[in-house]
Tab-separated table of C-alpha atoms in Angstrom:
chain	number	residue	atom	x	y	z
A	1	UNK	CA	100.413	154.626	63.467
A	2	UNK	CA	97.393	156.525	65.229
A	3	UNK	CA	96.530	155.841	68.390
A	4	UNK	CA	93.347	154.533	66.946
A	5	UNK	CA	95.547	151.851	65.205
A	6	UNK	CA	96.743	150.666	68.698
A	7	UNK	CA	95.555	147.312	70.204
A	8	UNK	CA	95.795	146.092	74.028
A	9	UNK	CA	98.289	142.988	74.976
A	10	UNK	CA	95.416	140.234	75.125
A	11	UNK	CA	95.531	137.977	77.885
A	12	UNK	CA	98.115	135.004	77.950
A	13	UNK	CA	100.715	137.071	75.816
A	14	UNK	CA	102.887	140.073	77.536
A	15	UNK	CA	104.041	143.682	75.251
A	16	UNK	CA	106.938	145.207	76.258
A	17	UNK	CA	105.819	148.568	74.924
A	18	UNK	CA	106.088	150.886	72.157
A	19	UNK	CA	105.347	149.115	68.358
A	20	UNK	CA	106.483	145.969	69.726
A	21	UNK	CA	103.794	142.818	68.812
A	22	UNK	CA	102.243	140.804	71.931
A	23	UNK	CA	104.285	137.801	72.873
A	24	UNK	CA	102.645	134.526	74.329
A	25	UNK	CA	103.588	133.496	77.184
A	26	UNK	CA	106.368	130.538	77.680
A	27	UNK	CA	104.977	126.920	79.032
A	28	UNK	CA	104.829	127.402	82.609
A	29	UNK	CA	103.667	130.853	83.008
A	30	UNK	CA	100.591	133.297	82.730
A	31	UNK	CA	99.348	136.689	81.657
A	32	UNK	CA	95.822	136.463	83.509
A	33	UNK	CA	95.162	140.200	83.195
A	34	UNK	CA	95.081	142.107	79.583
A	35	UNK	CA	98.227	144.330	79.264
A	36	UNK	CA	100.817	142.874	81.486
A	37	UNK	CA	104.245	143.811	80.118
A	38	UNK	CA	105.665	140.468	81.479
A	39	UNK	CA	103.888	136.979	82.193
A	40	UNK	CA	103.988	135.529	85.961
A	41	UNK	CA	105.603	132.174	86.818
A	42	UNK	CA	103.098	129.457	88.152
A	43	UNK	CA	104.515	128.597	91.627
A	44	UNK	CA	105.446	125.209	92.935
A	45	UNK	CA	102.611	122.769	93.610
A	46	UNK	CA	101.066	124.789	90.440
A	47	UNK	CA	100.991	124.270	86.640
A	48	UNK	CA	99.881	126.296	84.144
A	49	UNK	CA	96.865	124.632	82.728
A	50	UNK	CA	96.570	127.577	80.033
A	51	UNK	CA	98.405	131.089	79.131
A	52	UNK	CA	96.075	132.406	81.374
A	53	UNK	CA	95.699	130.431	84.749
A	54	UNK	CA	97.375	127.922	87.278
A	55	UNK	CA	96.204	125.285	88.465
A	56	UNK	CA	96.261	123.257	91.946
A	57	UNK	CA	98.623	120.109	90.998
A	58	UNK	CA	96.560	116.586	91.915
A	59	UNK	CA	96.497	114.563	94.103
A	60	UNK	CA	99.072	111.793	93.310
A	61	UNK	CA	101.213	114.233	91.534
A	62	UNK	CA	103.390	116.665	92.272
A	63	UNK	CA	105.409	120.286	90.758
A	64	UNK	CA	108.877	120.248	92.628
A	65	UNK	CA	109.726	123.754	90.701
A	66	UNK	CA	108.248	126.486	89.063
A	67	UNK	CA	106.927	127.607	86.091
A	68	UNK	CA	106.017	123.916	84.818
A	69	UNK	CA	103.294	123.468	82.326
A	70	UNK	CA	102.493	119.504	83.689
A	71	UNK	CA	102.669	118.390	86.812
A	72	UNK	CA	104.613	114.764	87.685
A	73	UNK	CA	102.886	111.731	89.006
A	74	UNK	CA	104.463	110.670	92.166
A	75	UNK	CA	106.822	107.246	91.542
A	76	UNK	CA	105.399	103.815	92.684
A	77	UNK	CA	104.331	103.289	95.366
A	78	UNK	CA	104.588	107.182	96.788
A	79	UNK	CA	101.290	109.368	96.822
A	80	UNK	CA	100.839	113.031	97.565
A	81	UNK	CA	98.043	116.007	98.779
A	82	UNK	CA	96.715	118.930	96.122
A	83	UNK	CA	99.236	120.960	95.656
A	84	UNK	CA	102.419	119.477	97.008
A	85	UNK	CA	105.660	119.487	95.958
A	86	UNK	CA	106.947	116.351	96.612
A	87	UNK	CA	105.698	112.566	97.642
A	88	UNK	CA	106.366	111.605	101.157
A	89	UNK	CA	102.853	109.659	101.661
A	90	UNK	CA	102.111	106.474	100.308
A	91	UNK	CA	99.143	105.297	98.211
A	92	UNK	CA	96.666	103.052	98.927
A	93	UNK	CA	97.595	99.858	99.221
A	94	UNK	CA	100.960	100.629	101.306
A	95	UNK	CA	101.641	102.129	104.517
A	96	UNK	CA	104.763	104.006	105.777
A	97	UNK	CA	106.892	102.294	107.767
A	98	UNK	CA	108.826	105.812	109.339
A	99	UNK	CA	105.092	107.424	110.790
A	100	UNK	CA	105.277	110.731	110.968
A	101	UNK	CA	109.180	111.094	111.819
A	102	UNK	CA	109.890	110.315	108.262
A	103	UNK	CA	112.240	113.024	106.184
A	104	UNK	CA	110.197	113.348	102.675
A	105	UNK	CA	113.183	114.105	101.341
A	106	UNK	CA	114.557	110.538	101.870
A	107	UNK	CA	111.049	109.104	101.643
A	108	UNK	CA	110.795	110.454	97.785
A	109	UNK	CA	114.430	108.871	97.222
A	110	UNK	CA	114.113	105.452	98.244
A	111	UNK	CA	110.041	104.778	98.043
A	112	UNK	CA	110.494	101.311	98.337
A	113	UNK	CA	112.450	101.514	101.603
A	114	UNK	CA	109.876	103.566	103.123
A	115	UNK	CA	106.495	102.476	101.961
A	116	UNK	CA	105.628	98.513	102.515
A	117	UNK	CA	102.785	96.441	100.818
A	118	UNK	CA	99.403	96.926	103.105
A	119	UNK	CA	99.364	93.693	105.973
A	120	UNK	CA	97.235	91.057	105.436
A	121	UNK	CA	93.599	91.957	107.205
A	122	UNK	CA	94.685	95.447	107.514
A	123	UNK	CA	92.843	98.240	105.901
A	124	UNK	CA	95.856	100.908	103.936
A	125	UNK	CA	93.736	103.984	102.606
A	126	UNK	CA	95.893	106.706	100.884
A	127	UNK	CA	98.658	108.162	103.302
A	128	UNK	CA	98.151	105.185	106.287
A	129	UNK	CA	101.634	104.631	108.328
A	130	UNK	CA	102.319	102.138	110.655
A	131	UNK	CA	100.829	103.538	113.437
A	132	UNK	CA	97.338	104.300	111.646
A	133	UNK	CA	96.773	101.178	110.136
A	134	UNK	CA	92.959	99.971	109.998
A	135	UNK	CA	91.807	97.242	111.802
A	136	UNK	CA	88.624	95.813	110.393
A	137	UNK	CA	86.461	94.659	113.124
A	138	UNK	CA	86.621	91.217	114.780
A	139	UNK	CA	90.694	91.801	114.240
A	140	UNK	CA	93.160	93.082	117.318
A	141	UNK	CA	96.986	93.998	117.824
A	142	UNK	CA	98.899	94.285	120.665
A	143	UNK	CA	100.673	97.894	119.326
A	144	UNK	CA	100.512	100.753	117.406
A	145	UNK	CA	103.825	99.676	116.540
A	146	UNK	CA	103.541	96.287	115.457
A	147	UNK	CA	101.915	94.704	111.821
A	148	UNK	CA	100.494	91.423	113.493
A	149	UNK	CA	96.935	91.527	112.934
A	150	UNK	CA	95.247	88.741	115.107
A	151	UNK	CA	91.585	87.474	114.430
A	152	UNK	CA	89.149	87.394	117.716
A	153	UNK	CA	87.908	83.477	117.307
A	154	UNK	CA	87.653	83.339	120.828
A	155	UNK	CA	85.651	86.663	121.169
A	156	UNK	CA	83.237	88.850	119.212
A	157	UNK	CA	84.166	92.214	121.106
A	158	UNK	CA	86.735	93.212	118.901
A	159	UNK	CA	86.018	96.794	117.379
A	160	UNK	CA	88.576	97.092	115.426
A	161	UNK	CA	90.138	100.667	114.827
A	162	UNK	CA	88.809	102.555	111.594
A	163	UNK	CA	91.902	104.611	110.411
A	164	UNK	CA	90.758	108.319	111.543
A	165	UNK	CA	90.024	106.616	115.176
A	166	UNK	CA	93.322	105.313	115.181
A	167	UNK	CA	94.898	108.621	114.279
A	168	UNK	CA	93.621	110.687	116.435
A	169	UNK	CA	94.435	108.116	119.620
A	170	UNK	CA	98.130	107.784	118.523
A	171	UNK	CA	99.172	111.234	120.104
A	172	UNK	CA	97.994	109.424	123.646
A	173	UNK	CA	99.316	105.672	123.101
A	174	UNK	CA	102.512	106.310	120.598
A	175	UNK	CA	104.554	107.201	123.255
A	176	UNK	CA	104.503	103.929	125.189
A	177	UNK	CA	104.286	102.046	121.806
A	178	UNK	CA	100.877	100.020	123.014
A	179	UNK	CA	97.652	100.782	122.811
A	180	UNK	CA	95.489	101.547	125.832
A	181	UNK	CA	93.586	99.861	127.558
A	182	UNK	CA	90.183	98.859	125.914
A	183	UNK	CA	91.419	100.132	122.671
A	184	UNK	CA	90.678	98.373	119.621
A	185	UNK	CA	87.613	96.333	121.705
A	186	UNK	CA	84.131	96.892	122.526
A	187	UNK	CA	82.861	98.990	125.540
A	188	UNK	CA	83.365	96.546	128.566
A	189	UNK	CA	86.244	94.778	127.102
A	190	UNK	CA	89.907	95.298	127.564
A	191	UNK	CA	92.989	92.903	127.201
A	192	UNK	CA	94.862	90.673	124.339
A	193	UNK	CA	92.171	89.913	122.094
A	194	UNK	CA	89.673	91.602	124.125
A	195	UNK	CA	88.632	88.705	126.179
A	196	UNK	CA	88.980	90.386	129.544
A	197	UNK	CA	86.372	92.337	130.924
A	198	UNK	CA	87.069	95.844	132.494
A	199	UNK	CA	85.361	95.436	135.868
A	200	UNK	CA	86.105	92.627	137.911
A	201	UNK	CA	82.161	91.861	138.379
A	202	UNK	CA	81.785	91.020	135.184
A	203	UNK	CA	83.282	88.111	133.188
């Protein structure tokens, strides 16, 4: 052969070099770039979608490995971020009893154990835990800690505690394992249920 009868290793397939013909590359792995002499793994959290890129693994899925060509949908009822490589959250719906001291290791082997069915009148988005919980408004409880939901009859100043509220007061309250004061009720209000006022002018 001529040199005018040679032809570049096209992308997705790898040459090893001399006469030999371009090889495509296994499930799992990618030749992005037109004469690579050997294709590159997709890391984990990664599949390959094609020969020739990898892709960010879903939401709800994860790639515990490399070089996979699919990534695996997390078992019931476990959830996950782009591009993890486990589950250690849980879907919507559920809410993880361990909070954020939970080993995903031991989450992922015993989801059941680990991730409980949502309260009734609490609000469980994708990765809630005990401590995050939602509290829809004209609903209280006593703890970060606890899953008793209690419904203001007696009072209307009940605020409730949307989930990204609720996380970002836990750092402050988790420690004592009950929420502070006025938390959970309107401006003013304080106390089980939120039925005490803050200042003692005021009732």
């Amino acid at each position: 052969e001529s040199l005018d009868d040679c032809v570049g290793c096209a992308l997705g397939s790898f040459c090893t070099g001399g006469a030999a013909q371009p090889t495509a590359c296994a499930p799992g792995s990618i030749a992005p770039s037109a004469n690579m002499s050997a294709c590159e793994l997709c890391p984990k959290g990664h599949y390959a979608a094609s020969r020739t890129a990898c892709e960010v693994c879903e939401a709800g899925t994860y790639a515990a490995s490399e070089s996979l060509s699919l990534c695996t949908p997390c078992p019931h009822p476990l959830s996950s971020s782009s591009g993890d490589v486990t589950c250690s959250t849980c879907k919507e719906g559920f809410y993880l009893l361990d909070g954020a001291n939970g080993d995903p290791a031991d989450i992922f082997k015993a989801p059941t154990k680990h991730c409980k069915p949502c309260p009734p009148d609490a609000i469980c988005a994708t990765n809630t835990t005990l401590e995050t919980l939602g509290i829809p408004r004209n609903h209280w409880r006593a703890s970060l800690l606890t899953t008793e939901i209690h419904e203001c009859d007696a009072s209307d100043h009940c605020s409730g505690s949307e989930v990204e509220r609720s996380r970002r007061r836990l750092t402050a309250t988790l420690s004592t394992g009950a929420t502070a004061d006025g938390s959970g009720c309107d401006t003013g209000h304080t106390g089980p249920l939120c039925e005490w006022c803050v200042s003692d002018e005021q009732y």
